[in-house]
Amino acid sequence: MRRGIATVCLSGTLEDKLAAAAAAGFDGVEIFENDLVVSPASPAEVRRRCADLGLSIDLYQPFRDFEAVPPPVFEANLRRAERKFDVMEQLGTDTMLVCSSVSPDAVDDDDLAAAQLHELGERAARRGMRIAYEALAWGRFVDTYDHSWRIVRRADHPAVGLCLDSFHVLSRGSDLSLIRTIPGAKIFFLQLADAPRLHMDVLQWSRHHRLFPGQGAFDLTAFVGHVLATGYAGPLSLEVFNDVFRQADPHRAAVDAMRSLLGLAESLGEPAIAAPELTGHAFTELSVDETTGPQLAAALSAMGFACTGEHRSKPVQLWTQGDARVLLNATGGPAEISALAVASADPVRSARRAESFHAPVLPREHRADEADLSAVAAPDGTAVFFCRDGWLSDFTPTGAVGVTSAGAGLRGTDHVSLTQPFDNFDEAALFYRTVLGLQPDLPTEFAAPFGLIRSRAVTNPANTVRIALNVALLRRGEWAPGVPDPQHIAFTSDDVLASAKAMRAAGAPLLEIPANYYDDLDARLAPPPDLLAALREYSVLYDRDEHGEFLHFYTEVLGSRVFLEVVQRIGGYRGYGAANAPVRMAAHRRLRLARRSG
Amino acid sequence: MRRGIATVCLSGTLEDKLAAAAAAGFDGVEIFENDLVVSPASPAEVRRRCADLGLSIDLYQPFRDFEAVPPPVFEANLRRAERKFDVMEQLGTDTMLVCSSVSPDAVDDDDLAAAQLHELGERAARRGMRIAYEALAWGRFVDTYDHSWRIVRRADHPAVGLCLDSFHVLSRGSDLSLIRTIPGAKIFFLQLADAPRLHMDVLQWSRHHRLFPGQGAFDLTAFVGHVLATGYAGPLSLEVFNDVFRQADPHRAAVDAMRSLLGLAESLGEPAIAAPELTGHAFTELSVDETTGPQLAAALSAMGFACTGEHRSKPVQLWTQGDARVLLNATGGPAEISALAVASADPVRSARRAESFHAPVLPREHRADEADLSAVAAPDGTAVFFCRDGWLSDFTPTGAVGVTSAGAGLRGTDHVSLTQPFDNFDEAALFYRTVLGLQPDLPTEFAAPFGLIRSRAVTNPANTVRIALNVALLRRGEWAPGVPDPQHIAFTSDDVLASAKAMRAAGAPLLEIPANYYDDLDARLAPPPDLLAALREYSVLYDRDEHGEFLHFYTEVLGSRVFLEVVQRIGGYRGYGAANAPVRMAAHRRLRLARRSG
């Protein structure tokens, strides 16, 4: 299948967009009219540029408000079309997208619409071109694909066919089965977009919130399956209007877009390197410097971790407790999560899959006797390692008890939470979905003291790998008094209260939770008085969903933006304690202020 | 009327919010529960803090999902309420907001709802408290104010009354006349919010897009007029959920909020310093340095301006052509619009009004024999001067011809266009509305090459003062290749083609518009061939609306972000050529790239 992208998906001038689409490996583009209009390159020059870049021009779009109009308007519209055919001729493209009319000039008359489209088809055919008619979901009279198909049939012209756009079809909740009744040869073009489920005006939904396939809630696999079953053999072409993508680096967005089509192709049964099973979090690496290194080491120690290994060739310490493992990498820089490692049933294949999904492979230096860990860069720059147990032998045991000691009762890693760069939140969810084969949850939103936060977790089926992705709903400005871009690692305990008690006794820098929280918790969820008293005493937070309970506590911020969490899931609790996050954020902010003034 | 604000309107911790509300002069606050829950201050401490700040606590909110539930849930809800009464007692506040239920536990039974609210009223009364029942616009069974009033009447308890919220009432398009039938004493609380007209789920509309009164499309004056006619004597209290305000500096947002209530009070007939008539743009001042000063002077000169005056005591030049006046202020810094001056029928009163609306008054140095121009700072930092003709005598005439010369045919200033800081776009529209008495148009949105742009003009009734406010729909990130925060001055010409010709002949740095634009213009609007040829020859752009036509052209960017425009309005054209802005933006970007690589 050929892969295309509409220039409107990407930010920048036409020149920026074409370069980005070609670099990401697209076969063709749809030229969005406005992108051409603002360009100093003539259509003939654009044609040559595309040829040089190896891009076909698959569609010229959009041509609006054409059909079902009174004769004088029809004459003017034909003139307008001929001018655009002139442009298309120079561009060397043969298909024009005609959207169903939203004009007040239009009348509700399918016969007239069909007759006028027939005439347009006649004009197009004379020039070796064709018309792809599309029902906009907010078209004045034609707003469903089946209606547009009735009109195309009635137009009865070989140069008049359909354009199907997944957004327009799926946003209307249309019955998809009728698609299979359309002859594939009459589907002239296929545009793809995903979207979150939103309850809003469909025009606004379409113009602002479309996403690349796999980032939203639509079942693109089913939709495209129906279309391919007709024998459609044209390109799968993305047409995504998205406020963020419109102003983000087009080179990154184009790679994200290509990854979405690779994921879609896999879901449609195209051969791909299958994602090996991931079995858990192997380790999380923190980069530390002279100040934060000792701070993290002291905190881990007080939390029951032991430094059980020193890397053979690098300034990296391994800290362990049960199956919870943290590397402190003294490469300098403030404390931040520089890498997360997932245990893979087949690390080599995981890495090959990642590469096939255009994940940037990170260069690695290792000695001949050390494990060759493959790593790719996630959208936020975090290194993602695929490993099995072999990597542990790169560390010289210190002799410290750790792996076998009880410590403070930590068993392993529950999740890693990473704030994403604003432009890359949807890209990140798709990255983890395609590259690692994880499943994104539905995105959620909550009000934090300094603005709204979007959150979306990606998990494996066994829930042994959990990565929580967070981003401010709006890019932060100057008033940003919270912890900047916080990151944390959450460890599991089977008895979070006992863990908290042990860690407090050992002097761990645990976060104090205010009394108001417990008064509110009592009012809201009324936990048993003994439990409430214990939660209050140890500054442990509590949440509940229909599946189970969640007890958790936090450390203070260590360095500028990293902290640690200990969690206990009772029953099948699925969340991450989002209801309690604002309490944590306000507490972290207070400490920050106190330290600045202290 | 007492003025209040809900803490949820402002960003930060409870401590930040209270300080900001007090500094802006509010009389009281609504404590939003989550703000208290995350605070380390006990309710008694919050009470003392508010007392120290001179703030009353007028409401505790929200209490959700209380009424019309089966007995066991009712018992639990009463327990929950008692816990919150405990908090209110310590806070020293007596009114609790109860929102209509959205719970799946609730049943559609007004009698049960009324009976349970009666019991809650009984409990509240025992503690000297009362219940303000509010219909959420998305309440499960109670979603209009008249329905909530029926239930309150049926509850028939002195401690059970209504809370009216302008958003919930106006978003539903309810008939307002019924409000006057409610006894004022039964309206326990009044919450105010404006909003733009959006076609979306009312819950999302409410949670993300509320605005302060005067910033949106709702008729708050009519609504509050009805409520005050009942004899309601409680506070006018703002409750605004807004994505931007939630993460913006709370001190600024609180001043903006207060300004909205001052504007509302004026519209309700409270005494205010009336806004004097504004008669035009007196001048626009550009700050320039050693590089940009000569660049601007050369451009103005080639555009037919003459340097007609030198300031008596400051390094400021006056450039004039007809009634178009530009000051070049050599105070250093890159070229930017540092001030705009409006001609006022009464500058002293304009300044007094500005101050009464909390506009920051700028300190001015002037000699005894110079005009005492009053200036205030607009939200983007631009100085706004109020003046009459006297200010011209501060300039020593150079003897150059200018005011009387034809120059290149410019007559005056059509508009000044200012990119606003992201956090202050709605604040700015309200600032110009209240402080200057200008009228904001409806906001518009258009797609620019590097993202969506929101635009909103403020004008005087005679359209002799026009200020266009622009902002990126999302705060710009790193991929920002366009001109950063562009600003421009648009001058009027009665023959824009002749002006363009003259300026080109004089070597003015005019912006070249690509041929594709004219091909598209021909297809879209089909201007007469002679006109089209002339537009194309002189790189003049063209637009048309139902009132008239618009011809305009631009200079290149002078310095880092300023450019100039010449416009001709034919007939009653009302816009600003937004359809052509993307062409200009792409052209400016090309020049920028060419100069970087050149």
CSV table of C-alpha atoms in Angstrom, one decimal, chain A residues 26 35 60 138 143 149 226 243 248 310 323 404 420 465 469 492 511 535 566:
chain,number,residue,atom,x,y,z
A,26,PHE,CA,6.1,8.9,2.5
A,35,ASP,CA,-0.1,25.7,1.3
A,60,TYR,CA,-5.3,18.5,-4.9
A,138,TRP,CA,-21.2,18.9,8.4
A,143,ASP,CA,-23.2,14.7,5.3
A,149,TRP,CA,-22.3,7.5,-2.9
A,226,HIS,CA,-13.9,-2.5,4.7
A,243,ASP,CA,-3.8,22.3,16.8
A,248,ALA,CA,5.2,21.4,16.0
A,310,GLU,CA,29.2,-1.3,40.5
A,323,ASP,CA,13.0,-6.8,42.0
A,404,THR,CA,17.5,-11.2,49.0
A,420,GLN,CA,6.2,14.6,28.1
A,465,VAL,CA,5.0,-2.8,32.6
A,469,LEU,CA,2.7,9.9,30.4
A,492,THR,CA,5.4,-1.8,44.8
A,511,LEU,CA,6.5,13.9,51.8
A,535,LEU,CA,-2.8,6.7,56.7
A,566,VAL,CA,5.7,3.5,46.9
